[in-house]
mmCIF file with all atom_site columns, C-alpha atoms in Angstrom:
data_model
loop_
_atom_site.group_PDB
_atom_site.id
_atom_site.type_symbol
_atom_site.label_atom_id
_atom_site.label_alt_id
_atom_site.label_comp_id
_atom_site.label_asym_id
_atom_site.label_entity_id
_atom_site.label_seq_id
_atom_site.pdbx_PDB_ins_code
_atom_site.Cartn_x
_atom_site.Cartn_y
_atom_site.Cartn_z
_atom_site.occupancy
_atom_site.B_iso_or_equiv
_atom_site.pdbx_formal_charge
_atom_site.auth_seq_id
_atom_site.auth_comp_id
_atom_site.auth_asym_id
_atom_site.auth_atom_id
_atom_site.pdbx_PDB_model_num
ATOM 1   C CA . MET A 1 1   ? -60.962 -11.269 90.934  1.00 78.00 ? 196 MET A CA 1
ATOM 2   C CA . ARG A 1 2   ? -60.530 -7.598  92.409  1.00 83.00 ? 197 ARG A CA 1
ATOM 3   C CA . ALA A 1 3   ? -61.620 -9.039  95.603  1.00 83.00 ? 198 ALA A CA 1
ATOM 4   C CA . ALA A 1 4   ? -58.984 -12.060 95.405  1.00 81.00 ? 199 ALA A CA 1
ATOM 5   C CA . LEU A 1 5   ? -55.895 -9.093  95.516  1.00 85.00 ? 200 LEU A CA 1
ATOM 6   C CA . LYS A 1 6   ? -57.336 -6.942  98.033  1.00 89.00 ? 201 LYS A CA 1
ATOM 7   C CA . PRO A 1 7   ? -55.383 -8.384  101.384 1.00 88.00 ? 202 PRO A CA 1
ATOM 8   C CA . GLY A 1 8   ? -52.220 -7.644  99.054  1.00 88.00 ? 203 GLY A CA 1
ATOM 9   C CA . ALA A 1 9   ? -53.173 -3.855  98.466  1.00 91.00 ? 204 ALA A CA 1
ATOM 10  C CA . GLU A 1 10  ? -54.070 -4.105  102.165 1.00 93.00 ? 205 GLU A CA 1
ATOM 11  C CA . GLN A 1 11  ? -50.683 -5.077  103.024 1.00 91.00 ? 206 GLN A CA 1
ATOM 12  C CA . ALA A 1 12  ? -49.245 -2.561  100.514 1.00 91.00 ? 207 ALA A CA 1
ATOM 13  C CA . LYS A 1 13  ? -50.948 -0.033  102.230 1.00 93.00 ? 208 LYS A CA 1
ATOM 14  C CA . SER A 1 14  ? -49.890 -0.845  106.023 1.00 91.00 ? 209 SER A CA 1
ATOM 15  C CA . ALA A 1 15  ? -46.463 -1.208  104.224 1.00 89.00 ? 210 ALA A CA 1
ATOM 16  C CA . ILE A 1 16  ? -46.368 2.545   103.631 1.00 89.00 ? 211 ILE A CA 1
ATOM 17  C CA . MET A 1 17  ? -48.126 3.434   106.815 1.00 89.00 ? 212 MET A CA 1
ATOM 18  C CA . GLY A 1 18  ? -45.508 1.974   108.309 1.00 86.00 ? 213 GLY A CA 1
ATOM 19  C CA . MET A 1 19  ? -42.595 3.795   106.906 1.00 82.00 ? 214 MET A CA 1
ATOM 20  C CA . SER A 1 20  ? -41.180 6.002   109.026 1.00 76.00 ? 215 SER A CA 1
ATOM 21  C CA . SER A 1 21  ? -41.954 10.260  108.778 1.00 69.00 ? 216 SER A CA 1
ATOM 22  C CA . ALA A 1 22  ? -39.358 10.910  111.257 1.00 59.00 ? 217 ALA A CA 1
ATOM 23  C CA . GLY A 1 23  ? -35.834 12.678  110.083 1.00 53.00 ? 218 GLY A CA 1
ATOM 24  C CA . PRO A 1 24  ? -35.265 12.784  106.425 1.00 51.00 ? 219 PRO A CA 1
ATOM 25  C CA . GLY A 1 25  ? -37.993 10.440  106.028 1.00 52.00 ? 220 GLY A CA 1
ATOM 26  C CA . THR A 1 26  ? -40.994 11.520  104.531 1.00 54.00 ? 221 THR A CA 1
ATOM 27  C CA . SER A 1 27  ? -44.339 13.155  105.801 1.00 61.00 ? 222 SER A CA 1
ATOM 28  C CA . PRO A 1 28  ? -47.735 11.341  107.289 1.00 64.00 ? 223 PRO A CA 1
ATOM 29  C CA . ALA A 1 29  ? -49.890 13.005  104.410 1.00 82.00 ? 224 ALA A CA 1
ATOM 30  C CA . LEU A 1 30  ? -47.673 11.835  101.836 1.00 83.00 ? 225 LEU A CA 1
ATOM 31  C CA . ARG A 1 31  ? -47.851 8.164   103.485 1.00 87.00 ? 226 ARG A CA 1
ATOM 32  C CA . ALA A 1 32  ? -51.918 8.817   103.194 1.00 89.00 ? 227 ALA A CA 1
ATOM 33  C CA . ALA A 1 33  ? -52.082 9.776   99.489  1.00 89.00 ? 228 ALA A CA 1
ATOM 34  C CA . ILE A 1 34  ? -50.086 7.290   98.661  1.00 90.00 ? 229 ILE A CA 1
ATOM 35  C CA . ALA A 1 35  ? -51.766 4.895   100.537 1.00 92.00 ? 230 ALA A CA 1
ATOM 36  C CA . LYS A 1 36  ? -54.950 6.091   98.785  1.00 92.00 ? 231 LYS A CA 1
ATOM 37  C CA . LYS A 1 37  ? -53.691 5.329   95.126  1.00 93.00 ? 232 LYS A CA 1
ATOM 38  C CA . ILE A 1 38  ? -53.166 1.858   95.750  1.00 94.00 ? 233 ILE A CA 1
ATOM 39  C CA . ARG A 1 39  ? -55.633 -0.512  94.001  1.00 93.00 ? 234 ARG A CA 1
ATOM 40  C CA . PRO A 1 40  ? -56.035 -3.882  92.228  1.00 91.00 ? 235 PRO A CA 1
ATOM 41  C CA . GLU A 1 41  ? -56.315 -3.702  89.135  1.00 89.00 ? 236 GLU A CA 1
ATOM 42  C CA . VAL A 1 42  ? -58.165 -5.771  86.713  1.00 84.00 ? 237 VAL A CA 1
ATOM 43  C CA . LYS A 1 43  ? -58.038 -5.877  82.934  1.00 82.00 ? 238 LYS A CA 1
ATOM 44  C CA . LEU A 1 44  ? -59.518 -8.318  80.660  1.00 76.00 ? 239 LEU A CA 1
ATOM 45  C CA . GLY A 1 45  ? -58.978 -7.773  76.939  1.00 74.00 ? 240 GLY A CA 1
ATOM 46  C CA . GLY A 1 46  ? -56.619 -5.547  74.713  1.00 76.00 ? 241 GLY A CA 1
ATOM 47  C CA . ASN A 1 47  ? -53.172 -6.245  75.141  1.00 82.00 ? 242 ASN A CA 1
ATOM 48  C CA . TRP A 1 48  ? -52.649 -7.071  78.394  1.00 77.00 ? 243 TRP A CA 1
ATOM 49  C CA . SER A 1 49  ? -55.192 -9.130  80.241  1.00 75.00 ? 244 SER A CA 1
ATOM 50  C CA . GLY A 1 50  ? -54.762 -10.084 84.119  1.00 79.00 ? 245 GLY A CA 1
ATOM 51  C CA . ALA A 1 51  ? -55.248 -8.692  87.522  1.00 82.00 ? 246 ALA A CA 1
ATOM 52  C CA . ARG A 1 52  ? -52.574 -6.617  89.390  1.00 86.00 ? 247 ARG A CA 1
ATOM 53  C CA . VAL A 1 53  ? -51.939 -4.485  92.485  1.00 89.00 ? 248 VAL A CA 1
ATOM 54  C CA . LYS A 1 54  ? -50.782 -0.765  91.573  1.00 90.00 ? 249 LYS A CA 1
ATOM 55  C CA . ALA A 1 55  ? -49.928 2.189   92.629  1.00 91.00 ? 250 ALA A CA 1
ATOM 56  C CA . PHE A 1 56  ? -51.314 5.019   91.115  1.00 92.00 ? 251 PHE A CA 1
ATOM 57  C CA . LYS A 1 57  ? -49.363 8.171   90.558  1.00 90.00 ? 252 LYS A CA 1
ATOM 58  C CA . THR A 1 58  ? -50.163 10.579  93.558  1.00 88.00 ? 253 THR A CA 1
ATOM 59  C CA . ARG A 1 59  ? -50.964 13.957  91.446  1.00 83.00 ? 254 ARG A CA 1
ATOM 60  C CA . THR A 1 60  ? -51.993 15.630  94.801  1.00 74.00 ? 255 THR A CA 1
ATOM 61  C CA . ALA A 1 61  ? -48.923 15.172  96.985  1.00 71.00 ? 256 ALA A CA 1
ATOM 62  C CA . LYS A 1 62  ? -47.134 18.881  97.008  1.00 71.00 ? 257 LYS A CA 1
ATOM 63  C CA . GLY A 1 63  ? -46.681 18.339  93.134  1.00 73.00 ? 258 GLY A CA 1
ATOM 64  C CA . PHE A 1 64  ? -44.579 15.015  93.945  1.00 81.00 ? 259 PHE A CA 1
ATOM 65  C CA . VAL A 1 65  ? -46.801 12.666  91.150  1.00 86.00 ? 260 VAL A CA 1
ATOM 66  C CA . ASN A 1 66  ? -44.327 9.554   91.188  1.00 88.00 ? 261 ASN A CA 1
ATOM 67  C CA . ALA A 1 67  ? -44.184 9.062   94.729  1.00 87.00 ? 262 ALA A CA 1
ATOM 68  C CA . PRO A 1 68  ? -45.135 5.974   95.036  1.00 90.00 ? 263 PRO A CA 1
ATOM 69  C CA . LYS A 1 69  ? -42.260 4.882   92.690  1.00 89.00 ? 264 LYS A CA 1
ATOM 70  C CA . ARG A 1 70  ? -39.661 6.966   94.192  1.00 88.00 ? 265 ARG A CA 1
ATOM 71  C CA . THR A 1 71  ? -40.138 6.346   98.158  1.00 88.00 ? 266 THR A CA 1
ATOM 72  C CA . ASN A 1 72  ? -40.485 2.312   96.409  1.00 89.00 ? 267 ASN A CA 1
ATOM 73  C CA . ARG A 1 73  ? -36.709 3.100   95.054  1.00 88.00 ? 268 ARG A CA 1
ATOM 74  C CA . PRO A 1 74  ? -33.490 2.189   97.533  1.00 88.00 ? 269 PRO A CA 1
ATOM 75  C CA . ARG A 1 75  ? -31.441 5.081   95.994  1.00 88.00 ? 270 ARG A CA 1
ATOM 76  C CA . GLY A 1 76  ? -34.347 7.570   97.114  1.00 85.00 ? 271 GLY A CA 1
ATOM 77  C CA . TRP A 1 77  ? -35.180 10.508  95.234  1.00 85.00 ? 272 TRP A CA 1
ATOM 78  C CA . ARG A 1 78  ? -33.420 14.306  95.516  1.00 86.00 ? 273 ARG A CA 1
ATOM 79  C CA . HIS A 1 79  ? -35.349 17.651  95.653  1.00 82.00 ? 274 HIS A CA 1
ATOM 80  C CA . LEU A 1 80  ? -34.804 21.091  96.149  1.00 81.00 ? 275 LEU A CA 1
ATOM 81  C CA . VAL A 1 81  ? -34.821 22.386  100.034 1.00 82.00 ? 276 VAL A CA 1
ATOM 82  C CA . TYR A 1 82  ? -38.069 24.115  100.777 1.00 77.00 ? 277 TYR A CA 1
ATOM 83  C CA . GLY A 1 83  ? -36.361 28.373  100.512 1.00 78.00 ? 278 GLY A CA 1
ATOM 84  C CA . ARG A 1 84  ? -33.096 27.302  99.055  1.00 79.00 ? 279 ARG A CA 1
ATOM 85  C CA . ALA A 1 85  ? -32.826 27.680  95.205  1.00 78.00 ? 280 ALA A CA 1
ATOM 86  C CA . ASP A 1 86  ? -29.494 26.027  94.595  1.00 84.00 ? 281 ASP A CA 1
ATOM 87  C CA . SER A 1 87  ? -29.674 23.375  97.815  1.00 88.00 ? 282 SER A CA 1
ATOM 88  C CA . TRP A 1 88  ? -30.747 20.006  96.727  1.00 89.00 ? 283 TRP A CA 1
ATOM 89  C CA . VAL A 1 89  ? -31.172 17.105  99.332  1.00 87.00 ? 284 VAL A CA 1
ATOM 90  C CA . GLN A 1 90  ? -31.332 12.985  99.008  1.00 87.00 ? 285 GLN A CA 1
ATOM 91  C CA . GLN A 1 91  ? -33.823 11.601  100.989 1.00 84.00 ? 286 GLN A CA 1
ATOM 92  C CA . TYR A 1 92  ? -34.907 7.831   101.335 1.00 82.00 ? 287 TYR A CA 1
ATOM 93  C CA . GLY A 1 93  ? -38.378 6.119   101.885 1.00 80.00 ? 288 GLY A CA 1
ATOM 94  C CA . ALA A 1 94  ? -38.484 2.145   102.671 1.00 81.00 ? 289 ALA A CA 1
ATOM 95  C CA . ALA A 1 95  ? -37.124 0.581   100.418 1.00 81.00 ? 290 ALA A CA 1
ATOM 96  C CA . HIS A 1 96  ? -38.890 -2.122  98.198  1.00 86.00 ? 291 HIS A CA 1
ATOM 97  C CA . TRP A 1 97  ? -42.057 -1.621  100.676 1.00 89.00 ? 292 TRP A CA 1
ATOM 98  C CA . PHE A 1 98  ? -44.402 -2.071  97.788  1.00 89.00 ? 293 PHE A CA 1
ATOM 99  C CA . ASP A 1 99  ? -42.375 -5.077  96.602  1.00 86.00 ? 294 ASP A CA 1
ATOM 100 C CA . HIS A 1 100 ? -41.647 -6.821  99.966  1.00 86.00 ? 295 HIS A CA 1
ATOM 101 C CA . ALA A 1 101 ? -45.812 -5.967  100.785 1.00 85.00 ? 296 ALA A CA 1
ATOM 102 C CA . LEU A 1 102 ? -47.007 -8.633  97.822  1.00 83.00 ? 297 LEU A CA 1
ATOM 103 C CA . VAL A 1 103 ? -43.999 -10.968 97.012  1.00 84.00 ? 298 VAL A CA 1
ATOM 104 C CA . TYR A 1 104 ? -44.880 -13.665 99.923  1.00 80.00 ? 299 TYR A CA 1
ATOM 105 C CA . ASP A 1 105 ? -48.318 -14.102 99.184  1.00 81.00 ? 300 ASP A CA 1
ATOM 106 C CA . THR A 1 106 ? -47.638 -14.104 95.453  1.00 82.00 ? 301 THR A CA 1
ATOM 107 C CA . ALA A 1 107 ? -49.142 -18.369 95.341  1.00 86.00 ? 302 ALA A CA 1
ATOM 108 C CA . ARG A 1 108 ? -52.147 -17.634 96.661  1.00 85.00 ? 303 ARG A CA 1
ATOM 109 C CA . TYR A 1 109 ? -52.757 -14.340 94.861  1.00 82.00 ? 304 TYR A CA 1
ATOM 110 C CA . LYS A 1 110 ? -52.386 -16.400 91.706  1.00 83.00 ? 305 LYS A CA 1
ATOM 111 C CA . ARG A 1 111 ? -54.299 -19.456 92.892  1.00 87.00 ? 306 ARG A CA 1
ATOM 112 C CA . ALA A 1 112 ? -57.547 -16.964 94.156  1.00 82.00 ? 307 ALA A CA 1
ATOM 113 C CA . VAL A 1 113 ? -57.430 -15.095 90.445  1.00 80.00 ? 308 VAL A CA 1
ATOM 114 C CA . HIS A 1 114 ? -57.386 -18.363 88.670  1.00 84.00 ? 309 HIS A CA 1
ATOM 115 C CA . GLU A 1 115 ? -60.724 -19.703 90.647  1.00 86.00 ? 310 GLU A CA 1
ATOM 116 C CA . ALA A 1 116 ? -62.031 -16.447 89.748  1.00 81.00 ? 311 ALA A CA 1
ATOM 117 C CA . MET A 1 117 ? -61.148 -16.626 86.621  1.00 81.00 ? 312 MET A CA 1
ATOM 118 C CA . GLU A 1 118 ? -62.654 -20.581 86.278  1.00 88.00 ? 313 GLU A CA 1
ATOM 119 C CA . SER A 1 119 ? -65.549 -19.641 88.309  1.00 87.00 ? 314 SER A CA 1
ATOM 120 C CA . THR A 1 120 ? -66.253 -17.088 85.886  1.00 82.00 ? 315 THR A CA 1
ATOM 121 C CA . ALA A 1 121 ? -65.930 -19.666 82.979  1.00 86.00 ? 316 ALA A CA 1
ATOM 122 C CA . GLU A 1 122 ? -68.357 -22.000 84.182  1.00 92.00 ? 317 GLU A CA 1
ATOM 123 C CA . ARG A 1 123 ? -70.876 -19.212 84.326  1.00 90.00 ? 318 ARG A CA 1
ATOM 124 C CA . ILE A 1 124 ? -70.058 -18.099 81.127  1.00 89.00 ? 319 ILE A CA 1
ATOM 125 C CA . ALA A 1 125 ? -70.570 -22.031 79.880  1.00 92.00 ? 320 ALA A CA 1
ATOM 126 C CA . ASN A 1 126 ? -73.917 -22.451 81.661  1.00 93.00 ? 321 ASN A CA 1
ATOM 127 C CA . ARG A 1 127 ? -75.754 -19.293 80.246  1.00 92.00 ? 322 ARG A CA 1
ATOM 128 C CA . VAL A 1 128 ? -74.562 -20.657 76.505  1.00 87.00 ? 323 VAL A CA 1
ATOM 129 C CA . ASN A 1 129 ? -76.002 -24.370 77.590  1.00 74.00 ? 324 ASN A CA 1
#
């Protein structure tokens, strides 16, 4: 199932790497740190079963743990200006870069996950028989 979602993860990585780093945007190191944390996730059992592409928190990105979430928001995020204790700025990323990367091929991903689940069910049934 992870393989079925890999194209979606690659599209999301491409979308964040395509975000502008000029002017009030983000640095290339931040974009690479976010891209590194985008992975397909599969979980079977427990409270939630399914497959999804997830952008995990970036603990190594200069203390900006919620970078994937904040750069995806249209309203951006606020932070202190380096060297000034009382000066805050509003910074914007590429709004909905993660959402738009995945929304257009949702049917294809669902179909691929269903096919993977069916083939797994067939393998289990063949082992029992």
